[in-house]
PDB file of C-alpha atoms and ligand atoms in Angstrom:
ATOM      1  CA  UNK G 130     -60.959 -12.430  58.757  1.00 52.00           C
ATOM      2  CA  UNK G 131     -58.385  -9.997  57.368  1.00 69.00           C
ATOM      3  CA  UNK G 132     -56.097 -12.274  55.378  1.00 84.00           C
ATOM      4  CA  UNK G 133     -56.620 -11.910  51.629  1.00 92.00           C
ATOM      5  CA  UNK G 134     -53.165 -12.656  50.165  1.00 96.00           C
ATOM      6  CA  UNK G 135     -53.006 -16.337  50.857  1.00 97.00           C
ATOM      7  CA  UNK G 136     -50.906 -19.187  49.493  1.00 98.00           C
ATOM      8  CA  UNK G 137     -51.641 -22.871  49.943  1.00 98.00           C
ATOM      9  CA  UNK G 138     -48.927 -25.451  50.370  1.00 98.00           C
ATOM     10  CA  UNK G 139     -49.225 -29.227  50.540  1.00 97.00           C
ATOM     11  CA  UNK G 140     -48.328 -32.494  48.854  1.00 96.00           C
ATOM     12  CA  UNK G 141     -50.193 -33.513  45.684  1.00 95.00           C
ATOM     13  CA  UNK G 142     -53.700 -34.507  46.740  1.00 94.00           C
ATOM     14  CA  UNK G 143     -53.455 -32.735  50.101  1.00 96.00           C
ATOM     15  CA  UNK G 144     -56.517 -30.680  49.166  1.00 95.00           C
ATOM     16  CA  UNK G 145     -55.007 -27.427  47.888  1.00 96.00           C
ATOM     17  CA  UNK G 146     -57.099 -27.120  44.742  1.00 96.00           C
ATOM     18  CA  UNK G 147     -60.256 -28.248  46.500  1.00 96.00           C
ATOM     19  CA  UNK G 148     -59.892 -25.847  49.427  1.00 97.00           C
ATOM     20  CA  UNK G 149     -58.637 -22.978  47.234  1.00 98.00           C
ATOM     21  CA  UNK G 150     -61.857 -23.052  45.202  1.00 98.00           C
ATOM     22  CA  UNK G 151     -64.036 -23.029  48.341  1.00 97.00           C
ATOM     23  CA  UNK G 152     -62.024 -20.263  49.980  1.00 97.00           C
ATOM     24  CA  UNK G 153     -61.905 -18.075  46.865  1.00 97.00           C
ATOM     25  CA  UNK G 154     -65.677 -18.336  46.638  1.00 97.00           C
ATOM     26  CA  UNK G 155     -66.140 -17.466  50.299  1.00 95.00           C
ATOM     27  CA  UNK G 156     -63.735 -14.505  50.275  1.00 95.00           C
ATOM     28  CA  UNK G 157     -64.641 -13.233  46.776  1.00 96.00           C
ATOM     29  CA  UNK G 158     -61.037 -13.199  45.586  1.00 97.00           C
ATOM     30  CA  UNK G 159     -59.461 -15.034  42.631  1.00 98.00           C
ATOM     31  CA  UNK G 160     -58.211 -18.621  42.798  1.00 98.00           C
ATOM     32  CA  UNK G 161     -54.861 -18.686  41.016  1.00 98.00           C
ATOM     33  CA  UNK G 162     -53.748 -22.251  40.255  1.00 98.00           C
ATOM     34  CA  UNK G 163     -50.583 -22.732  38.213  1.00 98.00           C
ATOM     35  CA  UNK G 164     -51.645 -26.355  37.663  1.00 97.00           C
ATOM     36  CA  UNK G 165     -54.954 -25.232  36.099  1.00 97.00           C
ATOM     37  CA  UNK G 166     -53.176 -22.590  33.977  1.00 98.00           C
ATOM     38  CA  UNK G 167     -50.648 -25.132  32.736  1.00 98.00           C
ATOM     39  CA  UNK G 168     -53.362 -27.721  31.940  1.00 97.00           C
ATOM     40  CA  UNK G 169     -55.263 -25.037  29.982  1.00 97.00           C
ATOM     41  CA  UNK G 170     -52.065 -24.225  28.062  1.00 98.00           C
ATOM     42  CA  UNK G 171     -51.604 -27.933  27.245  1.00 97.00           C
ATOM     43  CA  UNK G 172     -55.165 -28.180  25.892  1.00 97.00           C
ATOM     44  CA  UNK G 173     -54.727 -24.964  23.856  1.00 98.00           C
ATOM     45  CA  UNK G 174     -51.359 -26.238  22.533  1.00 98.00           C
ATOM     46  CA  UNK G 175     -49.662 -22.906  23.241  1.00 97.00           C
ATOM     47  CA  UNK G 176     -45.817 -22.834  23.265  1.00 96.00           C
ATOM     48  CA  UNK G 177     -45.926 -23.074  27.097  1.00 96.00           C
ATOM     49  CA  UNK G 178     -48.377 -25.982  26.873  1.00 97.00           C
ATOM     50  CA  UNK G 179     -46.267 -27.846  24.346  1.00 96.00           C
ATOM     51  CA  UNK G 180     -43.220 -27.518  26.614  1.00 96.00           C
ATOM     52  CA  UNK G 181     -45.102 -28.366  29.824  1.00 97.00           C
ATOM     53  CA  UNK G 182     -47.062 -31.424  28.608  1.00 97.00           C
ATOM     54  CA  UNK G 183     -44.420 -34.153  28.876  1.00 96.00           C
ATOM     55  CA  UNK G 184     -42.981 -32.684  32.081  1.00 97.00           C
ATOM     56  CA  UNK G 185     -46.378 -32.747  33.796  1.00 97.00           C
ATOM     57  CA  UNK G 186     -47.190 -36.228  32.539  1.00 95.00           C
ATOM     58  CA  UNK G 187     -43.909 -37.447  34.071  1.00 96.00           C
ATOM     59  CA  UNK G 188     -44.809 -35.879  37.443  1.00 96.00           C
ATOM     60  CA  UNK G 189     -41.878 -33.427  37.310  1.00 97.00           C
ATOM     61  CA  UNK G 190     -41.955 -29.677  37.861  1.00 98.00           C
ATOM     62  CA  UNK G 191     -42.331 -27.330  34.913  1.00 98.00           C
ATOM     63  CA  UNK G 192     -39.367 -24.924  34.742  1.00 98.00           C
ATOM     64  CA  UNK G 193     -39.231 -22.058  37.223  1.00 98.00           C
ATOM     65  CA  UNK G 194     -38.869 -19.645  34.316  1.00 98.00           C
ATOM     66  CA  UNK G 195     -42.215 -20.640  32.746  1.00 98.00           C
ATOM     67  CA  UNK G 196     -44.139 -20.857  35.985  1.00 98.00           C
ATOM     68  CA  UNK G 197     -42.807 -17.572  37.384  1.00 98.00           C
ATOM     69  CA  UNK G 198     -43.782 -15.830  34.136  1.00 97.00           C
ATOM     70  CA  UNK G 199     -47.365 -17.148  34.074  1.00 97.00           C
ATOM     71  CA  UNK G 200     -47.963 -16.586  37.797  1.00 97.00           C
ATOM     72  CA  UNK G 201     -46.430 -13.084  37.640  1.00 96.00           C
ATOM     73  CA  UNK G 202     -48.673 -12.121  34.712  1.00 95.00           C
ATOM     74  CA  UNK G 203     -51.755 -13.412  36.477  1.00 96.00           C
ATOM     75  CA  UNK G 204     -50.936 -11.603  39.736  1.00 95.00           C
ATOM     76  CA  UNK G 205     -50.571  -8.337  37.807  1.00 92.00           C
ATOM     77  CA  UNK G 206     -54.215  -8.513  36.657  1.00 94.00           C
ATOM     78  CA  UNK G 207     -56.579  -6.074  38.285  1.00 94.00           C
ATOM     79  CA  UNK G 208     -58.740  -8.559  40.190  1.00 95.00           C
ATOM     80  CA  UNK G 209     -55.700  -9.836  42.136  1.00 94.00           C
ATOM     81  CA  UNK G 210     -55.254  -6.361  43.633  1.00 91.00           C
ATOM     82  CA  UNK G 211     -57.857  -7.080  46.305  1.00 91.00           C
ATOM     83  CA  UNK G 212     -56.293 -10.405  47.243  1.00 95.00           C
ATOM     84  CA  UNK G 213     -55.767 -13.933  45.904  1.00 97.00           C
ATOM     85  CA  UNK G 214     -55.535 -17.593  46.781  1.00 98.00           C
ATOM     86  CA  UNK G 215     -52.327 -18.986  45.314  1.00 98.00           C
ATOM     87  CA  UNK G 216     -52.700 -22.730  44.724  1.00 98.00           C
ATOM     88  CA  UNK G 217     -49.603 -24.719  43.746  1.00 97.00           C
ATOM     89  CA  UNK G 218     -47.309 -21.703  43.432  1.00 98.00           C
ATOM     90  CA  UNK G 219     -44.617 -21.291  44.647  1.00 98.00           C
ATOM     91  CA  UNK G 220     -43.313 -24.866  44.565  1.00 98.00           C
ATOM     92  CA  UNK G 221     -39.540 -24.171  44.761  1.00 98.00           C
ATOM     93  CA  UNK G 222     -37.383 -21.726  46.720  1.00 98.00           C
ATOM     94  CA  UNK G 223     -36.575 -19.873  43.470  1.00 98.00           C
ATOM     95  CA  UNK G 224     -40.321 -19.437  42.835  1.00 98.00           C
ATOM     96  CA  UNK G 225     -40.842 -18.231  46.443  1.00 98.00           C
ATOM     97  CA  UNK G 226     -38.138 -15.601  45.996  1.00 97.00           C
ATOM     98  CA  UNK G 227     -39.593 -14.524  42.653  1.00 97.00           C
ATOM     99  CA  UNK G 228     -43.030 -14.204  44.253  1.00 97.00           C
ATOM    100  CA  UNK G 229     -41.602 -11.936  46.959  1.00 96.00           C
ATOM    101  CA  UNK G 230     -40.140  -9.736  44.196  1.00 96.00           C
ATOM    102  CA  UNK G 231     -43.417  -9.607  42.231  1.00 94.00           C
ATOM    103  CA  UNK G 232     -45.424  -8.676  45.324  1.00 94.00           C
ATOM    104  CA  UNK G 233     -42.866  -6.111  46.525  1.00 92.00           C
ATOM    105  CA  UNK G 234     -43.101  -4.372  43.134  1.00 87.00           C
ATOM    106  CA  UNK G 235     -46.830  -3.899  43.599  1.00 81.00           C
ATOM    107  CA  UNK G 236     -46.292  -2.781  47.197  1.00 83.00           C
ATOM    108  CA  UNK G 237     -47.721  -5.907  48.732  1.00 87.00           C
ATOM    109  CA  UNK G 238     -46.723  -9.174  50.429  1.00 93.00           C
ATOM    110  CA  UNK G 239     -48.191 -12.498  51.512  1.00 96.00           C
ATOM    111  CA  UNK G 240     -50.459 -12.492  54.574  1.00 95.00           C
ATOM    112  CA  UNK G 241     -50.099 -16.204  55.259  1.00 95.00           C
ATOM    113  CA  UNK G 242     -49.139 -19.636  53.968  1.00 97.00           C
ATOM    114  CA  UNK G 243     -51.629 -22.383  54.818  1.00 98.00           C
ATOM    115  CA  UNK G 244     -49.918 -25.783  54.812  1.00 98.00           C
ATOM    116  CA  UNK G 245     -52.147 -28.868  54.553  1.00 97.00           C
ATOM    117  CA  UNK G 246     -50.808 -31.931  56.323  1.00 96.00           C
ATOM    118  CA  UNK G 247     -52.043 -35.369  55.299  1.00 94.00           C
ATOM    119  CA  UNK G 248     -50.353 -38.764  55.207  1.00 92.00           C
ATOM    120  CA  UNK G 249     -48.953 -40.100  51.974  1.00 90.00           C
ATOM    121  CA  UNK G 250     -51.112 -43.230  51.633  1.00 91.00           C
ATOM    122  CA  UNK G 251     -54.272 -41.142  51.965  1.00 92.00           C
ATOM    123  CA  UNK G 252     -53.161 -38.781  49.171  1.00 92.00           C
ATOM    124  CA  UNK G 253     -52.333 -41.701  46.863  1.00 92.00           C
ATOM    125  CA  UNK G 254     -55.845 -43.086  47.428  1.00 93.00           C
ATOM    126  CA  UNK G 255     -57.466 -39.679  46.791  1.00 92.00           C
ATOM    127  CA  UNK G 256     -55.560 -39.177  43.543  1.00 93.00           C
ATOM    128  CA  UNK G 257     -56.302 -42.712  42.301  1.00 93.00           C
ATOM    129  CA  UNK G 258     -59.977 -42.002  42.958  1.00 94.00           C
ATOM    130  CA  UNK G 259     -59.716 -38.722  41.006  1.00 93.00           C
ATOM    131  CA  UNK G 260     -58.082 -40.700  38.173  1.00 92.00           C
ATOM    132  CA  UNK G 261     -61.254 -42.819  37.869  1.00 92.00           C
ATOM    133  CA  UNK G 262     -63.425 -39.691  37.717  1.00 93.00           C
ATOM    134  CA  UNK G 263     -61.363 -37.148  35.745  1.00 93.00           C
ATOM    135  CA  UNK G 264     -58.728 -39.260  33.979  1.00 89.00           C
ATOM    136  CA  UNK G 265     -55.929 -36.702  34.503  1.00 89.00           C
ATOM    137  CA  UNK G 266     -52.775 -37.880  32.716  1.00 89.00           C
ATOM    138  CA  UNK G 267     -50.628 -37.485  35.852  1.00 92.00           C
ATOM    139  CA  UNK G 268     -52.962 -39.379  38.221  1.00 92.00           C
ATOM    140  CA  UNK G 269     -51.548 -42.898  37.868  1.00 92.00           C
ATOM    141  CA  UNK G 270     -49.746 -44.619  40.716  1.00 92.00           C
ATOM    142  CA  UNK G 271     -46.209 -44.361  39.316  1.00 93.00           C
ATOM    143  CA  UNK G 272     -46.550 -40.660  38.499  1.00 94.00           C
ATOM    144  CA  UNK G 273     -48.271 -39.900  41.796  1.00 94.00           C
ATOM    145  CA  UNK G 274     -45.320 -41.417  43.685  1.00 94.00           C
ATOM    146  CA  UNK G 275     -42.891 -39.377  41.554  1.00 96.00           C
ATOM    147  CA  UNK G 276     -44.892 -36.185  42.279  1.00 96.00           C
ATOM    148  CA  UNK G 277     -44.651 -36.977  45.992  1.00 96.00           C
ATOM    149  CA  UNK G 278     -40.866 -37.464  45.721  1.00 97.00           C
ATOM    150  CA  UNK G 279     -40.591 -34.146  43.896  1.00 97.00           C
ATOM    151  CA  UNK G 280     -42.709 -32.506  46.599  1.00 97.00           C
ATOM    152  CA  UNK G 281     -40.405 -33.813  49.363  1.00 96.00           C
ATOM    153  CA  UNK G 282     -37.242 -32.665  47.532  1.00 98.00           C
ATOM    154  CA  UNK G 283     -38.281 -29.353  46.009  1.00 98.00           C
ATOM    155  CA  UNK G 284     -41.378 -28.045  47.785  1.00 98.00           C
ATOM    156  CA  UNK G 285     -41.249 -29.254  51.413  1.00 97.00           C
ATOM    157  CA  UNK G 286     -38.278 -26.888  52.120  1.00 98.00           C
ATOM    158  CA  UNK G 287     -40.760 -24.037  51.692  1.00 98.00           C
ATOM    159  CA  UNK G 288     -42.321 -25.011  55.032  1.00 98.00           C
ATOM    160  CA  UNK G 289     -39.199 -23.792  56.879  1.00 98.00           C
ATOM    161  CA  UNK G 290     -38.941 -20.780  54.552  1.00 98.00           C
ATOM    162  CA  UNK G 291     -42.414 -19.532  55.510  1.00 98.00           C
ATOM    163  CA  UNK G 292     -42.102 -20.569  59.138  1.00 97.00           C
ATOM    164  CA  UNK G 293     -39.005 -18.350  59.449  1.00 97.00           C
ATOM    165  CA  UNK G 294     -41.032 -15.459  58.088  1.00 96.00           C
ATOM    166  CA  UNK G 295     -43.820 -16.047  60.612  1.00 96.00           C
ATOM    167  CA  UNK G 296     -46.335 -16.791  57.831  1.00 96.00           C
ATOM    168  CA  UNK G 297     -46.828 -20.566  58.193  1.00 97.00           C
ATOM    169  CA  UNK G 298     -50.137 -21.904  59.523  1.00 97.00           C
ATOM    170  CA  UNK G 299     -50.613 -25.690  59.480  1.00 96.00           C
ATOM    171  CA  UNK G 300     -54.052 -27.109  58.711  1.00 97.00           C
ATOM    172  CA  UNK G 301     -54.829 -30.815  59.267  1.00 95.00           C
ATOM    173  CA  UNK G 302     -55.849 -32.072  55.816  1.00 94.00           C
ATOM    174  CA  UNK G 303     -57.502 -35.298  57.104  1.00 92.00           C
ATOM    175  CA  UNK G 304     -61.259 -35.641  57.251  1.00 93.00           C
ATOM    176  CA  UNK G 305     -64.016 -34.756  54.815  1.00 95.00           C
ATOM    177  CA  UNK G 306     -63.763 -31.791  52.433  1.00 96.00           C
ATOM    178  CA  UNK G 307     -66.241 -29.906  54.669  1.00 97.00           C
ATOM    179  CA  UNK G 308     -64.218 -30.643  57.826  1.00 97.00           C
ATOM    180  CA  UNK G 309     -60.992 -29.456  56.188  1.00 97.00           C
ATOM    181  CA  UNK G 310     -62.802 -26.352  54.929  1.00 97.00           C
ATOM    182  CA  UNK G 311     -63.907 -25.514  58.484  1.00 96.00           C
ATOM    183  CA  UNK G 312     -60.354 -26.060  59.748  1.00 96.00           C
ATOM    184  CA  UNK G 313     -59.054 -23.780  56.971  1.00 96.00           C
ATOM    185  CA  UNK G 314     -61.437 -20.960  57.871  1.00 94.00           C
ATOM    186  CA  UNK G 315     -60.578 -21.470  61.557  1.00 94.00           C
ATOM    187  CA  UNK G 316     -56.856 -21.253  60.772  1.00 93.00           C
ATOM    188  CA  UNK G 317     -57.353 -17.961  58.910  1.00 91.00           C
ATOM    189  CA  UNK G 318     -59.334 -16.522  61.798  1.00 86.00           C
ATOM    190  CA  UNK G 319     -56.373 -17.157  64.125  1.00 72.00           C
ATOM    191  CA  UNK G 320     -56.223 -18.647  67.627  1.00 61.00           C
TER     192      UNK G 320
HETATM  193  P1  LIG R 577     -51.551 -29.215  40.604  1.00 78.62           P
HETATM  194  O1  LIG R 577     -52.660 -28.922  39.676  1.00 78.62           O
HETATM  195  O2  LIG R 577     -51.191 -28.147  41.596  1.00 78.62           O
HETATM  196  O3  LIG R 577     -51.963 -30.588  41.287  1.00 78.62           O
HETATM  197  P2  LIG R 577     -51.864 -31.348  42.672  1.00 78.62           P
HETATM  198  O4  LIG R 577     -50.666 -30.955  43.460  1.00 78.62           O
HETATM  199  O5  LIG R 577     -52.015 -32.776  42.334  1.00 78.62           O
HETATM  200  O6  LIG R 577     -53.042 -30.991  43.609  1.00 78.62           O
HETATM  201  P3  LIG R 577     -54.524 -30.520  43.407  1.00 78.62           P
HETATM  202  O7  LIG R 577     -54.569 -29.188  44.072  1.00 78.62           O
HETATM  203  O8  LIG R 577     -55.018 -30.561  42.038  1.00 78.62           O
HETATM  204  O9  LIG R 577     -55.423 -31.595  44.111  1.00 78.62           O
HETATM  205  P4  LIG R 577     -56.197 -31.599  45.497  1.00 78.62           P
HETATM  206  O10 LIG R 577     -55.145 -31.854  46.503  1.00 78.62           O
HETATM  207  O11 LIG R 577     -57.099 -30.443  45.754  1.00 78.62           O
HETATM  208  O12 LIG R 577     -50.214 -29.553  39.791  1.00 78.62           O
HETATM  209  C1  LIG R 577     -50.159 -30.486  38.725  1.00 78.62           C
HETATM  210  C2  LIG R 577     -48.805 -30.431  38.010  1.00 78.62           C
HETATM  211  O13 LIG R 577     -48.602 -29.128  37.383  1.00 78.62           O
HETATM  212  C3  LIG R 577     -47.551 -30.596  38.873  1.00 78.62           C
HETATM  213  O14 LIG R 577     -47.240 -31.958  39.118  1.00 78.62           O
HETATM  214  C4  LIG R 577     -46.474 -29.882  37.991  1.00 78.62           C
HETATM  215  O15 LIG R 577     -46.026 -30.700  36.938  1.00 78.62           O
HETATM  216  C5  LIG R 577     -47.228 -28.719  37.403  1.00 78.62           C
HETATM  217  N1  LIG R 577     -47.099 -27.491  38.217  1.00 78.62           N
HETATM  218  C6  LIG R 577     -48.125 -26.830  38.829  1.00 78.62           C
HETATM  219  N2  LIG R 577     -47.658 -25.755  39.514  1.00 78.62           N
HETATM  220  C7  LIG R 577     -46.305 -25.749  39.325  1.00 78.62           C
HETATM  221  C8  LIG R 577     -45.269 -24.911  39.818  1.00 78.62           C
HETATM  222  N3  LIG R 577     -45.517 -23.865  40.621  1.00 78.62           N
HETATM  223  N4  LIG R 577     -43.982 -25.181  39.448  1.00 78.62           N
HETATM  224  C9  LIG R 577     -43.719 -26.207  38.631  1.00 78.62           C
HETATM  225  N5  LIG R 577     -44.656 -27.050  38.142  1.00 78.62           N
HETATM  226  C10 LIG R 577     -45.944 -26.835  38.488  1.00 78.62           C
HETATM  227  O16 LIG R 577     -57.206 -32.808  45.343  1.00 78.62           O
HETATM  228  C11 LIG R 577     -56.887 -34.078  44.893  1.00 78.62           C
HETATM  229  C12 LIG R 577     -58.098 -35.013  44.960  1.00 78.62           C
HETATM  230  O17 LIG R 577     -58.418 -35.283  46.311  1.00 78.62           O
HETATM  231  C13 LIG R 577     -59.378 -34.450  44.335  1.00 78.62           C
HETATM  232  O18 LIG R 577     -60.000 -35.461  43.598  1.00 78.62           O
HETATM  233  C14 LIG R 577     -60.235 -34.041  45.504  1.00 78.62           C
HETATM  234  O19 LIG R 577     -61.629 -34.157  45.269  1.00 78.62           O
HETATM  235  C15 LIG R 577     -59.785 -35.037  46.578  1.00 78.62           C
HETATM  236  N6  LIG R 577     -59.875 -34.471  47.902  1.00 78.62           N
HETATM  237  C16 LIG R 577     -59.473 -33.241  48.295  1.00 78.62           C
HETATM  238  N7  LIG R 577     -59.708 -33.061  49.614  1.00 78.62           N
HETATM  239  C17 LIG R 577     -60.260 -34.250  50.062  1.00 78.62           C
HETATM  240  C18 LIG R 577     -60.709 -34.713  51.350  1.00 78.62           C
HETATM  241  N8  LIG R 577     -60.657 -33.937  52.454  1.00 78.62           N
HETATM  242  N9  LIG R 577     -61.175 -35.969  51.440  1.00 78.62           N
HETATM  243  C19 LIG R 577     -61.241 -36.762  50.353  1.00 78.62           C
HETATM  244  N10 LIG R 577     -60.841 -36.387  49.114  1.00 78.62           N
HETATM  245  C20 LIG R 577     -60.358 -35.141  48.974  1.00 78.62           C
END
């Protein structure tokens, strides 16, 4: 398995965060989640957190400017030099272009984009279940449906963007977490 600069794409609840954590552990490279970084900023009440809070609670995207800055800073840290799992970034074409610039500056590029496919009713059910367990402010049915609309409008176009670059690998996101994990490792190993 040679891929170490990996990004994960998929609708909310498609399994990005779950699979990113498993993969990062297996490959010994950092899991970089813009969602986790933004939630930490909200809890710490930093200027970024104060700006992001209401946007996230409404199921909208935080501004490209903020997200590109926090992801760029994190990718410049030493541990990301040996590879990374990007989870939830990029989410817009502007973010994808910014990522290409950041990686080009450090003489690197993405090895692949793993796209998790799963049907919308299943993701709603998964996120409602997470709401019972974790109580995340954006895991209620109305906000989940808004996040899915935002995904279709702003993020789904990235599928064609990465396909054109020969980086897109689709992974069926249905099944248990273990089954999806096996499919993810299989997808990285190639045909
Ligand atoms: P994220 O934290 O990225 O949240 P998410 O899309 O809902 O997915 P997540 O990765 O957490 O969940 P997963 O599918 O693994 O973003 C949250 C918000 O932050 C965004 O709405 C936005 O406001 C902001 N944001 C983040 N990045 C941004 C960016 N780049 N630009 C702008 N704004 C940004 O898992 C969901 C649930 O399903 C879990 O409970 C899990 O246990 C379960 N699950 C996973 N796989 C399963 C399986 N196979 N079977 C059953 N359940 C499963």
